[in-house]
Amino acid sequence: MRLMIVAVGRLKAGPERELCARYVDRTGKSGRALGLSGPDMHETPESAARRPEDRMIEEGAALIAALPEAATVIALDPRGREATSEEIAADIAALRDRGVRALAFLIGGADGLSDAARARADRLIAFGRATFPHQLVRVMMAEQLYRATTILSGHPYHKA
């Protein structure tokens, strides 16, 4: 199953980008034995619209356009259900075992996800109720994908 992180904006050179790349690389290496490829990172442009509602609509359309047609989509949204690392790993394994070919995680911009992007998602999850910069959420998502592969392979990285 192909894993994807589809996010608004570019990670600029710096510690967030380096850390994200490290987790993407680790996930790619550890995921192969589990039947997982990627995660592929797809960055969509930030909208220059003046109104937040317009920015969310434009960015949401770009996120949706970047998705493979048959992808299962999990959107990161503060309105979503809080999920443990074990639940994320179990969801990934269950989708893989059902034959899902692509699993995409959507990350909105600074204003959040549009209604259309949330509607396209098969489920919404939240990394708690606190507000995080969308660049950090991307790093956190990359780390959770690596953590999921370690949970599924029984690697001691995850200490439950």
C-alpha positions as a printed Julia matrix, in Angstrom:
160×3 Matrix{Float64}:
   0.0    0.0    0.0
   1.31   3.42  -0.92
   1.42   5.94   1.93
   1.13   9.64   1.16
   1.24  12.89   3.07
  -0.56  15.6    1.1
  -0.04  18.99   2.68
  -0.51  22.67   2.01
   2.7   24.68   1.71
   6.37  23.89   1.37
   8.63  22.98   4.22
  11.49  25.44   3.92
  15.08  24.4    4.56
  15.62  24.01   8.27
  15.07  21.66  11.2
  11.43  20.82  10.4
  12.31  19.77   6.86
  15.32  17.75   8.03
  13.32  15.97  10.72
  10.46  15.25   8.33
  12.9   13.84   5.76
  14.49  11.64   8.43
  11.13  10.09   9.39
  10.07   9.68   5.75
  13.35   7.86   5.04
  12.98   5.63   8.1
   9.37   4.83   7.22
  10.35   3.92   3.67
  13.0    1.51   4.88
  10.95  -0.11   7.64
   7.7   -0.18   5.67
   8.93  -2.29   2.75
   8.84  -5.54   4.73
   5.29  -4.69   5.78
   3.96  -4.15   2.25
   4.05  -0.36   2.56
   5.7    2.08   0.18
   6.47   5.75   0.63
   5.45   7.87   2.29
   5.33  10.15  -0.72
   5.23  13.84   0.18
   3.04  16.03  -1.98
   3.08  19.75  -1.25
   0.38  22.01  -2.67
   0.74  25.79  -2.87
  -0.55  28.09  -0.16
  -3.37  30.31  -1.35
  -2.79  34.05  -1.65
  -6.49  34.85  -1.19
  -7.23  37.59   1.32
 -10.1   35.96   3.2
  -9.41  32.8    5.26
 -12.56  31.13   3.86
 -11.32  31.68   0.31
  -7.84  30.39   1.19
  -9.32  27.22   2.67
 -11.48  26.63  -0.42
  -8.52  27.09  -2.81
  -6.16  25.0   -0.71
  -8.78  22.3   -0.21
  -9.33  22.02  -3.96
  -5.57  21.63  -4.49
  -5.37  18.93  -1.81
  -8.26  16.99  -3.36
  -6.75  17.32  -6.85
  -3.47  15.81  -5.59
  -5.16  12.61  -4.37
  -5.18   9.41  -6.38
  -8.78   8.63  -7.35
  -9.2    5.5   -5.26
  -7.14   6.62  -2.26
  -8.44   6.19   1.23
  -8.08   9.56   2.93
  -7.46  10.4    6.57
  -7.55  14.13   7.27
  -5.84  15.72  10.23
  -8.35  18.09  11.77
  -8.89  19.29  15.34
 -12.55  18.19  15.01
 -11.43  14.63  14.38
 -11.22  11.75  16.78
  -8.05  11.55  18.83
  -6.21   8.4   17.82
  -3.43   6.6   19.65
  -0.31   5.48  17.82
  -1.49   1.9   18.17
  -4.84   2.78  16.56
  -3.11   4.52  13.65
  -0.89   1.47  13.13
  -3.89  -0.87  13.31
  -5.81   1.27  10.81
  -2.89   1.21   8.38
  -2.56  -2.57   8.71
  -6.3   -3.15   8.29
  -6.46  -0.98   5.17
  -3.39  -2.7    3.71
  -4.9   -6.12   4.46
  -8.17  -5.11   2.75
  -6.2   -4.35  -0.41
  -6.33  -0.55  -0.29
  -3.72   0.65  -2.79
  -3.16   4.19  -1.48
  -3.64   5.84   1.91
  -3.29   9.62   2.0
  -3.06  11.82   5.06
  -4.3   15.38   4.41
  -2.84  18.37   6.22
  -4.42  21.77   5.66
  -2.8   25.17   5.75
  -2.7   27.72   8.52
  -6.47  28.25   8.27
  -7.31  24.54   8.38
  -9.16  22.29   5.96
 -12.06  23.28   3.76
 -15.44  21.61   4.11
 -14.8   19.89   0.75
 -11.49  18.44   1.95
 -13.09  17.18   5.15
 -15.96  15.68   3.13
 -13.49  13.85   0.85
 -11.84  12.25   3.88
 -12.9    8.8    4.94
 -12.15   9.79   8.52
 -10.81  12.68  10.55
  -8.19  12.32  13.25
  -6.68  14.87  15.62
  -3.34  15.11  17.37
  -5.12  16.38  20.45
  -7.07  19.58  20.96
  -4.07  21.93  21.03
  -3.31  24.03  17.97
  -0.07  23.21  16.13
   1.59  24.96  13.18
   0.8   23.0   10.03
   4.54  22.54   9.38
   4.93  20.77  12.73
   1.86  18.62  12.05
   3.64  17.37   8.93
   6.65  16.33  11.03
   4.34  14.74  13.6
   2.51  12.8   10.87
   5.77  11.58   9.35
   6.88  10.41  12.8
   3.57   8.63  13.4
   3.96   6.75  10.12
   7.43   5.62  11.18
   6.08   4.71  14.61
   3.28   2.71  12.95
   5.81   0.65  11.0
   7.78  -0.05  14.17
   4.61  -1.08  16.02
   3.58  -3.4   13.17
   7.04  -4.97  12.99
   7.48  -5.34  16.77
  10.48  -2.98  16.82
  11.24  -1.54  20.28
  11.09   2.13  19.12
   7.51   2.36  20.39
   7.33   2.0   24.13
   3.71   1.5   25.12
